mmCIF file of C-alpha atoms in Angstrom:
data_model
loop_
_atom_site.group_PDB
_atom_site.id
_atom_site.type_symbol
_atom_site.label_atom_id
_atom_site.label_comp_id
_atom_site.label_asym_id
_atom_site.label_seq_id
_atom_site.Cartn_x
_atom_site.Cartn_y
_atom_site.Cartn_z
ATOM 1 C CA MET A 1 25.554 -17.154 12.444
ATOM 2 C CA ASN A 2 28.357 -17.051 9.944
ATOM 3 C CA ALA A 3 30.557 -14.372 9.174
ATOM 4 C CA ALA A 4 28.798 -12.993 6.219
ATOM 5 C CA ARG A 5 26.038 -11.772 8.586
ATOM 6 C CA ILE A 6 28.602 -9.431 10.397
ATOM 7 C CA THR A 7 30.877 -8.386 7.672
ATOM 8 C CA ALA A 8 30.288 -4.977 5.978
ATOM 9 C CA MET A 9 30.753 -3.349 2.448
ATOM 10 C CA ARG A 10 32.341 -0.149 3.680
ATOM 11 C CA MET A 11 31.733 1.830 -0.029
ATOM 12 C CA ALA A 12 28.622 1.586 -1.906
ATOM 13 C CA PRO A 13 29.480 -0.536 -5.346
ATOM 14 C CA ALA A 14 28.465 1.170 -8.506
ATOM 15 C CA ALA A 15 25.579 -1.356 -8.986
ATOM 16 C CA MET A 16 23.868 0.548 -5.978
ATOM 17 C CA ALA A 17 23.030 3.548 -8.197
ATOM 18 C CA GLY A 18 22.150 6.720 -6.505
ATOM 19 C CA ALA A 19 23.399 5.355 -3.213
ATOM 20 C CA SER A 20 25.589 7.943 -1.288
ATOM 21 C CA LEU A 21 29.533 7.199 -0.974
ATOM 22 C CA TYR A 22 31.094 7.339 2.264
ATOM 23 C CA SER A 23 35.070 7.233 3.309
ATOM 24 C CA TYR A 24 35.657 5.065 6.097
ATOM 25 C CA SER A 25 38.916 4.335 8.433
ATOM 26 C CA ILE A 26 40.347 0.826 9.290
ATOM 27 C CA GLN A 27 39.474 1.505 12.722
ATOM 28 C CA ASP A 28 35.676 1.932 11.760
ATOM 29 C CA VAL A 29 36.013 -1.198 9.565
ATOM 30 C CA HIS A 30 37.133 -3.001 12.759
ATOM 31 C CA ALA A 31 34.736 -1.188 14.891
ATOM 32 C CA LYS A 32 31.727 -2.366 12.960
ATOM 33 C CA GLU A 33 33.060 -5.953 12.663
ATOM 34 C CA ALA A 34 33.334 -6.181 16.566
ATOM 35 C CA VAL A 35 29.661 -6.171 16.707
ATOM 36 C CA ASP A 36 28.512 -9.637 17.570
ATOM 37 C CA LEU A 37 25.285 -9.912 15.676
ATOM 38 C CA ASP A 38 24.205 -13.248 18.054
ATOM 39 C CA LYS A 39 24.469 -11.482 21.088
ATOM 40 C CA VAL A 40 22.443 -8.448 19.620
ATOM 41 C CA ARG A 41 19.858 -10.837 18.620
ATOM 42 C CA ALA A 42 19.698 -12.270 21.851
ATOM 43 C CA SER A 43 19.332 -9.222 23.509
ATOM 44 C CA ILE A 44 16.422 -8.191 21.045
ATOM 45 C CA VAL A 45 14.715 -11.526 21.626
ATOM 46 C CA ASN A 46 14.875 -10.951 25.518
ATOM 47 C CA LEU A 47 13.711 -7.490 25.204
ATOM 48 C CA VAL A 48 10.813 -9.052 23.045
ATOM 49 C CA ASP A 49 9.939 -11.760 25.645
ATOM 50 C CA THR A 50 10.296 -9.608 28.775
ATOM 51 C CA ASN A 51 7.847 -6.890 27.330
ATOM 52 C CA ALA A 52 5.436 -9.801 26.001
ATOM 53 C CA GLU A 53 5.072 -11.208 29.726
ATOM 54 C CA LYS A 54 4.624 -7.634 31.253
ATOM 55 C CA ARG A 55 1.773 -7.170 28.619
ATOM 56 C CA GLY A 56 0.097 -10.691 29.513
ATOM 57 C CA ASP A 57 -2.270 -10.126 26.436
ATOM 58 C CA GLY A 58 -0.742 -11.803 23.325
ATOM 59 C CA THR A 59 0.776 -8.576 21.672
ATOM 60 C CA SER A 60 4.625 -7.977 21.394
ATOM 61 C CA LEU A 61 7.033 -5.639 20.228
ATOM 62 C CA ALA A 62 7.694 -7.654 17.169
ATOM 63 C CA GLY A 63 5.137 -6.140 14.753
ATOM 64 C CA THR A 64 6.700 -2.805 16.055
ATOM 65 C CA PHE A 65 10.056 -3.440 15.221
ATOM 66 C CA ILE A 66 9.220 -4.398 11.818
ATOM 67 C CA ARG A 67 7.305 -1.193 11.034
ATOM 68 C CA LEU A 68 10.476 0.474 12.694
ATOM 69 C CA SER A 69 12.711 -1.031 10.280
ATOM 70 C CA TRP A 70 10.528 -0.482 7.451
ATOM 71 C CA HIS A 71 9.618 3.175 8.050
ATOM 72 C CA ALA A 72 13.275 3.876 8.744
ATOM 73 C CA CYS A 73 14.141 2.783 5.087
ATOM 74 C CA GLY A 74 10.776 3.997 3.360
ATOM 75 C CA THR A 75 11.844 7.409 2.521
ATOM 76 C CA TYR A 76 14.360 6.400 -0.059
ATOM 77 C CA ASP A 77 13.977 7.797 -3.869
ATOM 78 C CA LYS A 78 15.953 6.145 -6.355
ATOM 79 C CA LYS A 79 16.392 9.203 -8.381
ATOM 80 C CA ASP A 80 18.850 10.935 -6.042
ATOM 81 C CA GLY A 81 19.774 8.237 -3.564
ATOM 82 C CA SER A 82 18.026 10.276 -0.688
ATOM 83 C CA GLY A 83 16.704 8.842 2.472
ATOM 84 C CA GLY A 84 16.549 5.421 3.116
ATOM 85 C CA SER A 85 18.124 3.527 5.806
ATOM 86 C CA ASN A 86 21.586 5.091 6.496
ATOM 87 C CA GLY A 87 21.521 7.822 8.961
ATOM 88 C CA ALA A 88 18.647 6.974 11.488
ATOM 89 C CA ARG A 89 17.326 10.060 10.808
ATOM 90 C CA MET A 90 14.099 9.205 12.674
ATOM 91 C CA ARG A 91 15.331 10.277 15.710
ATOM 92 C CA PHE A 92 15.262 13.805 15.023
ATOM 93 C CA LYS A 93 12.347 16.281 13.350
ATOM 94 C CA PRO A 94 11.316 16.173 10.617
ATOM 95 C CA GLU A 95 11.212 12.393 10.480
ATOM 96 C CA ALA A 96 10.160 12.225 13.988
ATOM 97 C CA SER A 97 7.224 14.439 13.448
ATOM 98 C CA TYR A 98 5.904 12.572 10.251
ATOM 99 C CA GLY A 99 2.202 11.366 10.665
ATOM 100 C CA ASN A 100 3.405 7.983 9.321
ATOM 101 C CA ASN A 101 6.118 7.647 12.247
ATOM 102 C CA ALA A 102 3.449 8.271 15.198
ATOM 103 C CA GLY A 103 4.037 5.732 18.029
ATOM 104 C CA LEU A 104 7.458 4.983 16.902
ATOM 105 C CA ASP A 105 9.379 6.987 19.522
ATOM 106 C CA MET A 106 8.437 4.178 22.030
ATOM 107 C CA ALA A 107 10.118 1.569 19.988
ATOM 108 C CA ARG A 108 13.418 3.313 19.719
ATOM 109 C CA SER A 109 12.948 4.413 23.561
ATOM 110 C CA VAL A 110 12.768 0.303 24.301
ATOM 111 C CA LEU A 111 15.693 0.019 22.026
ATOM 112 C CA GLU A 112 18.001 2.338 23.753
ATOM 113 C CA PRO A 113 19.469 -0.392 26.525
ATOM 114 C CA ILE A 114 20.799 -2.258 23.472
ATOM 115 C CA LYS A 115 22.549 0.733 22.079
ATOM 116 C CA LYS A 116 24.311 1.055 25.397
ATOM 117 C CA GLU A 117 25.120 -2.600 25.402
ATOM 118 C CA PHE A 118 26.337 -2.584 22.029
ATOM 119 C CA PRO A 119 27.751 0.861 21.320
ATOM 120 C CA ASP A 120 29.782 0.027 18.315
ATOM 121 C CA MET A 121 26.632 -0.429 16.301
ATOM 122 C CA SER A 122 24.934 2.218 14.690
ATOM 123 C CA TYR A 123 21.272 3.346 15.431
ATOM 124 C CA ALA A 124 20.780 2.750 11.644
ATOM 125 C CA ASP A 125 21.682 -1.073 12.105
ATOM 126 C CA LEU A 126 20.003 -1.393 15.256
ATOM 127 C CA TYR A 127 16.835 -0.132 14.213
ATOM 128 C CA THR A 128 16.965 -2.431 10.569
ATOM 129 C CA TYR A 129 18.408 -5.390 12.412
ATOM 130 C CA ALA A 130 15.304 -5.246 14.818
ATOM 131 C CA GLY A 131 12.851 -5.769 12.127
ATOM 132 C CA VAL A 132 15.348 -8.668 10.927
ATOM 133 C CA VAL A 133 15.012 -10.280 14.063
ATOM 134 C CA ALA A 134 11.615 -9.942 14.795
ATOM 135 C CA VAL A 135 10.389 -11.398 11.186
ATOM 136 C CA GLU A 136 12.964 -14.485 11.449
ATOM 137 C CA GLU A 137 12.141 -15.186 15.502
ATOM 138 C CA ALA A 138 8.577 -14.914 14.424
ATOM 139 C CA GLY A 139 8.992 -17.793 12.343
ATOM 140 C CA GLY A 140 9.754 -15.942 8.945
ATOM 141 C CA PRO A 141 12.270 -16.364 6.664
ATOM 142 C CA LYS A 142 15.879 -15.646 6.827
ATOM 143 C CA ILE A 143 16.758 -12.229 5.641
ATOM 144 C CA PRO A 144 19.917 -11.439 4.291
ATOM 145 C CA PHE A 145 21.517 -8.520 6.325
ATOM 146 C CA THR A 146 24.755 -6.394 6.363
ATOM 147 C CA LEU A 147 26.087 -4.062 9.002
ATOM 148 C CA GLY A 148 27.812 -0.680 7.967
ATOM 149 C CA ARG A 149 25.245 1.732 8.301
ATOM 150 C CA VAL A 150 26.318 5.232 9.672
ATOM 151 C CA ASP A 151 24.599 7.648 11.623
ATOM 152 C CA GLU A 152 23.889 11.192 11.355
ATOM 153 C CA VAL A 153 23.855 13.712 13.871
ATOM 154 C CA ASP A 154 20.592 15.611 12.561
ATOM 155 C CA GLY A 155 17.812 15.757 10.475
ATOM 156 C CA SER A 156 18.878 18.406 8.142
ATOM 157 C CA ASN A 157 19.165 15.824 4.954
ATOM 158 C CA SER A 158 15.168 14.686 5.621
ATOM 159 C CA ASP A 159 12.616 15.572 3.402
ATOM 160 C CA PRO A 160 10.231 17.974 5.562
ATOM 161 C CA ASN A 161 7.723 16.114 3.720
ATOM 162 C CA ASP A 162 6.325 13.166 4.734
ATOM 163 C CA ARG A 163 7.716 10.276 2.134
ATOM 164 C CA LEU A 164 6.204 7.047 3.939
ATOM 165 C CA PRO A 165 2.585 5.457 2.307
ATOM 166 C CA ASN A 166 -0.663 6.444 3.428
ATOM 167 C CA ALA A 167 -2.848 4.040 4.535
ATOM 168 C CA HIS A 168 -6.310 5.646 3.132
ATOM 169 C CA MET A 169 -6.410 8.421 0.492
ATOM 170 C CA GLY A 170 -10.196 8.607 -0.281
ATOM 171 C CA SER A 171 -10.832 5.954 -2.615
ATOM 172 C CA PHE A 172 -9.307 2.968 -3.500
ATOM 173 C CA LYS A 173 -8.213 4.248 -7.292
ATOM 174 C CA ASN A 174 -6.459 7.437 -5.371
ATOM 175 C CA VAL A 175 -4.751 4.915 -2.590
ATOM 176 C CA THR A 176 -3.574 2.093 -5.356
ATOM 177 C CA GLU A 177 -1.904 5.380 -7.317
ATOM 178 C CA HIS A 178 -0.567 6.520 -4.308
ATOM 179 C CA ILE A 179 1.074 3.377 -3.078
ATOM 180 C CA ARG A 180 2.218 2.440 -6.539
ATOM 181 C CA ALA A 181 3.677 6.035 -6.560
ATOM 182 C CA VAL A 182 5.646 5.258 -3.378
ATOM 183 C CA PHE A 183 7.040 1.637 -3.746
ATOM 184 C CA SER A 184 7.814 2.907 -7.298
ATOM 185 C CA ARG A 185 10.235 6.157 -6.309
ATOM 186 C CA MET A 186 11.804 3.580 -3.885
ATOM 187 C CA GLY A 187 12.732 1.045 -7.059
ATOM 188 C CA PHE A 188 10.165 -1.379 -6.092
ATOM 189 C CA THR A 189 7.559 -3.427 -8.398
ATOM 190 C CA ASP A 190 3.904 -4.615 -8.001
ATOM 191 C CA GLN A 191 5.187 -7.818 -6.773
ATOM 192 C CA GLU A 192 7.805 -6.681 -4.442
ATOM 193 C CA MET A 193 5.168 -4.367 -3.255
ATOM 194 C CA VAL A 194 2.715 -6.908 -2.211
ATOM 195 C CA ALA A 195 5.199 -9.012 -0.799
ATOM 196 C CA LEU A 196 5.984 -5.948 1.762
ATOM 197 C CA LEU A 197 2.685 -5.510 2.614
ATOM 198 C CA GLY A 198 2.323 -9.271 3.385
ATOM 199 C CA ALA A 199 4.483 -8.210 6.625
ATOM 200 C CA HIS A 200 0.815 -7.162 7.837
ATOM 201 C CA ALA A 201 0.587 -10.672 8.984
ATOM 202 C CA MET A 202 2.172 -9.444 12.349
ATOM 203 C CA GLY A 203 1.178 -6.568 15.084
ATOM 204 C CA ARG A 204 -1.694 -4.100 15.098
ATOM 205 C CA CYS A 205 -3.038 -0.692 14.679
ATOM 206 C CA HIS A 206 -3.477 1.442 17.894
ATOM 207 C CA THR A 207 -6.029 4.400 17.706
ATOM 208 C CA GLN A 208 -3.458 6.398 20.206
ATOM 209 C CA ARG A 209 -0.866 6.055 17.166
ATOM 210 C CA SER A 210 -2.272 5.941 13.793
ATOM 211 C CA GLY A 211 -5.816 6.492 14.681
ATOM 212 C CA PHE A 212 -6.741 2.752 13.306
ATOM 213 C CA TRP A 213 -7.595 -0.076 15.835
ATOM 214 C CA GLY A 214 -6.989 -3.864 15.376
ATOM 215 C CA PRO A 215 -4.588 -6.602 14.058
ATOM 216 C CA TRP A 216 -4.824 -7.767 10.534
ATOM 217 C CA THR A 217 -4.625 -11.595 11.675
ATOM 218 C CA ASN A 218 -5.766 -13.738 14.640
ATOM 219 C CA ALA A 219 -1.652 -14.874 14.935
ATOM 220 C CA GLU A 220 -0.280 -11.493 15.039
ATOM 221 C CA THR A 221 3.023 -12.496 16.421
ATOM 222 C CA THR A 222 3.379 -15.121 14.049
ATOM 223 C CA PHE A 223 5.093 -14.649 10.207
ATOM 224 C CA SER A 224 2.716 -16.341 7.589
ATOM 225 C CA ASN A 225 0.874 -15.798 4.549
ATOM 226 C CA GLU A 226 -2.392 -15.662 6.572
ATOM 227 C CA TYR A 227 -2.815 -11.735 5.381
ATOM 228 C CA PHE A 228 -3.472 -12.739 2.196
ATOM 229 C CA ARG A 229 -5.804 -15.285 2.969
ATOM 230 C CA LEU A 230 -7.868 -13.305 4.805
ATOM 231 C CA LEU A 231 -7.632 -10.616 2.416
ATOM 232 C CA LEU A 232 -9.418 -12.997 0.307
ATOM 233 C CA GLU A 233 -11.711 -15.259 2.202
ATOM 234 C CA GLU A 234 -13.019 -12.923 4.662
ATOM 235 C CA ARG A 235 -16.018 -10.657 4.097
ATOM 236 C CA TRP A 236 -14.775 -7.143 4.692
ATOM 237 C CA SER A 237 -17.026 -4.305 5.458
ATOM 238 C CA PRO A 238 -16.499 -0.488 6.596
ATOM 239 C CA LYS A 239 -16.113 -0.084 10.532
ATOM 240 C CA THR A 240 -19.014 1.651 11.725
ATOM 241 C CA THR A 241 -18.758 1.020 15.472
ATOM 242 C CA HIS A 242 -16.252 0.308 18.113
ATOM 243 C CA LYS A 243 -16.985 -1.367 21.440
ATOM 244 C CA GLY A 244 -20.658 -0.308 21.192
ATOM 245 C CA LYS A 245 -20.139 3.312 20.224
ATOM 246 C CA PRO A 246 -19.824 4.947 16.842
ATOM 247 C CA TRP A 247 -16.448 4.542 15.167
ATOM 248 C CA THR A 248 -15.131 8.145 14.791
ATOM 249 C CA GLY A 249 -11.777 7.011 13.622
ATOM 250 C CA PRO A 250 -10.477 6.876 9.705
ATOM 251 C CA ASP A 251 -11.713 4.675 7.210
ATOM 252 C CA GLN A 252 -11.113 1.109 7.957
ATOM 253 C CA PHE A 253 -12.613 -2.342 7.313
ATOM 254 C CA GLU A 254 -13.221 -4.948 9.471
ATOM 255 C CA ASP A 255 -14.435 -8.915 9.399
ATOM 256 C CA SER A 256 -17.477 -10.492 10.207
ATOM 257 C CA THR A 257 -16.632 -10.520 14.070
ATOM 258 C CA GLY A 258 -15.181 -6.973 14.253
ATOM 259 C CA LYS A 259 -11.981 -8.080 15.864
ATOM 260 C CA LEU A 260 -9.727 -8.153 12.566
ATOM 261 C CA MET A 261 -9.116 -4.936 10.534
ATOM 262 C CA MET A 262 -7.498 -4.284 7.120
ATOM 263 C CA LEU A 263 -6.937 -0.637 5.851
ATOM 264 C CA GLN A 264 -7.854 0.964 2.731
ATOM 265 C CA SER A 265 -4.142 0.524 1.448
ATOM 266 C CA ASP A 266 -4.866 -2.961 2.137
ATOM 267 C CA MET A 267 -8.238 -3.511 0.321
ATOM 268 C CA ALA A 268 -6.426 -1.716 -2.776
ATOM 269 C CA LEU A 269 -4.404 -4.974 -3.117
ATOM 270 C CA ILE A 270 -7.786 -7.174 -3.868
ATOM 271 C CA ALA A 271 -9.468 -4.265 -5.886
ATOM 272 C CA ASP A 272 -6.836 -3.984 -8.272
ATOM 273 C CA PRO A 273 -6.437 -7.201 -10.651
ATOM 274 C CA ALA A 274 -2.766 -6.493 -11.088
ATOM 275 C CA LEU A 275 -1.976 -6.598 -7.328
ATOM 276 C CA LYS A 276 -4.608 -9.005 -7.064
ATOM 277 C CA LYS A 277 -2.849 -11.881 -8.792
ATOM 278 C CA TRP A 278 0.200 -11.577 -5.870
ATOM 279 C CA VAL A 279 -2.216 -11.912 -3.403
ATOM 280 C CA GLU A 280 -3.814 -14.941 -4.977
ATOM 281 C CA ILE A 281 -0.093 -16.556 -5.518
ATOM 282 C CA TYR A 282 1.151 -15.717 -1.840
ATOM 283 C CA ALA A 283 -2.415 -16.976 -0.474
ATOM 284 C CA LYS A 284 -1.620 -20.666 -1.566
ATOM 285 C CA ASP A 285 1.953 -20.522 -1.514
ATOM 286 C CA GLU A 286 3.658 -19.573 1.882
ATOM 287 C CA ASP A 287 7.159 -20.802 0.717
ATOM 288 C CA ARG A 288 6.771 -18.451 -2.467
ATOM 289 C CA PHE A 289 5.816 -15.449 -0.131
ATOM 290 C CA PHE A 290 8.928 -16.404 2.428
ATOM 291 C CA LYS A 291 10.984 -16.382 -0.502
ATOM 292 C CA ASP A 292 9.753 -13.023 -2.118
ATOM 293 C CA PHE A 293 9.514 -11.339 0.833
ATOM 294 C CA ALA A 294 12.935 -12.218 2.094
ATOM 295 C CA THR A 295 14.245 -10.692 -0.886
ATOM 296 C CA ALA A 296 12.123 -7.367 -1.132
ATOM 297 C CA PHE A 297 12.519 -6.485 2.586
ATOM 298 C CA SER A 298 16.415 -7.168 2.231
ATOM 299 C CA LYS A 299 16.613 -4.885 -0.701
ATOM 300 C CA LEU A 300 14.488 -2.370 1.328
ATOM 301 C CA LEU A 301 16.670 -2.633 4.600
ATOM 302 C CA HIS A 302 19.795 -1.782 2.467
ATOM 303 C CA LEU A 303 18.473 1.211 0.209
ATOM 304 C CA GLY A 304 20.302 4.496 0.507
ATOM 305 C CA ALA A 305 22.906 2.534 2.527
ATOM 306 C CA PRO A 306 26.806 2.393 1.900
ATOM 307 C CA VAL A 307 26.287 -1.520 2.293
ATOM 308 C CA SER A 308 24.827 -4.488 0.091
ATOM 309 C CA PRO A 309 23.447 -7.940 1.207
ATOM 310 C CA THR A 310 25.061 -9.339 -1.634
ATOM 311 C CA ILE A 311 28.646 -8.495 -0.919
ATOM 312 C CA THR A 312 29.984 -9.578 2.338
ATOM 313 C CA LYS A 313 33.703 -8.945 2.151
ATOM 314 C CA PRO A 314 34.939 -5.510 3.791
ATOM 315 C CA TRP A 315 36.039 -2.734 1.288
ATOM 316 C CA TYR A 316 39.906 -3.200 2.367
ATOM 317 C CA GLN A 317 39.843 -6.609 0.589
ATOM 318 C CA PHE A 318 39.279 -5.773 -2.799
ATOM 319 C CA TRP A 319 42.578 -4.621 -3.276
#
């Protein structure tokens, strides 16, 4: 891994409008540069592989780590620069209690040994980098990533209201307006939003966490454009039963086999013509999806952080 992946910009550039500014000592710069991302990657991969062997059911932590990194950043507000990946505030209330973060305490817990192994790496960097490793090791694109996020000591700077996108809002019209509002608040376009939701190619929902059930694809540990293909080609209907009993969970959709699922927010992508256009593009062109996802996901991971994926020199080298 080249040096660009392990150097960090320690002061937010002017181009990062709304991002908070932080002061760093030379000692802090050297501490961050001491983090060997190759070794961190190896530890994360070993954790995922070991856990998958214990599960023995074809599932893994990879999808959960993508969700962890996504939710650690998805609170950003471009208007005032609040929220985002800096701080790792998900460790504290109120973010730890957000309904949309249900079950992520497990993901944070299993990463604790890696934090102890690499004490110079902030929780904020670890949570976001775990998502990078999950995508790349599952066959996805390379994600530009820079170290330099700083942990906060409590959740006092968090919004008491859950800023993360909800999976259902009663109707396609409502959920489409909702997800557009959430992604727009963070500074994303329709195209970037659709690309980011393509991460649903991996992982699954659990009734004991989100209330929903099932995987989006048949290859939930592989990063691909399969999510988009299935959205267009499968016949999706409201889920009414589960394991022979009436379905009592929140509204979701299932394919003809009952083994795959889609959320209302997923189905909104093909109900809205402007969004469906991008679903169709990504279903046909995986290379285009990978390119657009890498750009959008890297942007997401750096929202609210005093670092930029496009500037790799430490701040003290600019003079």
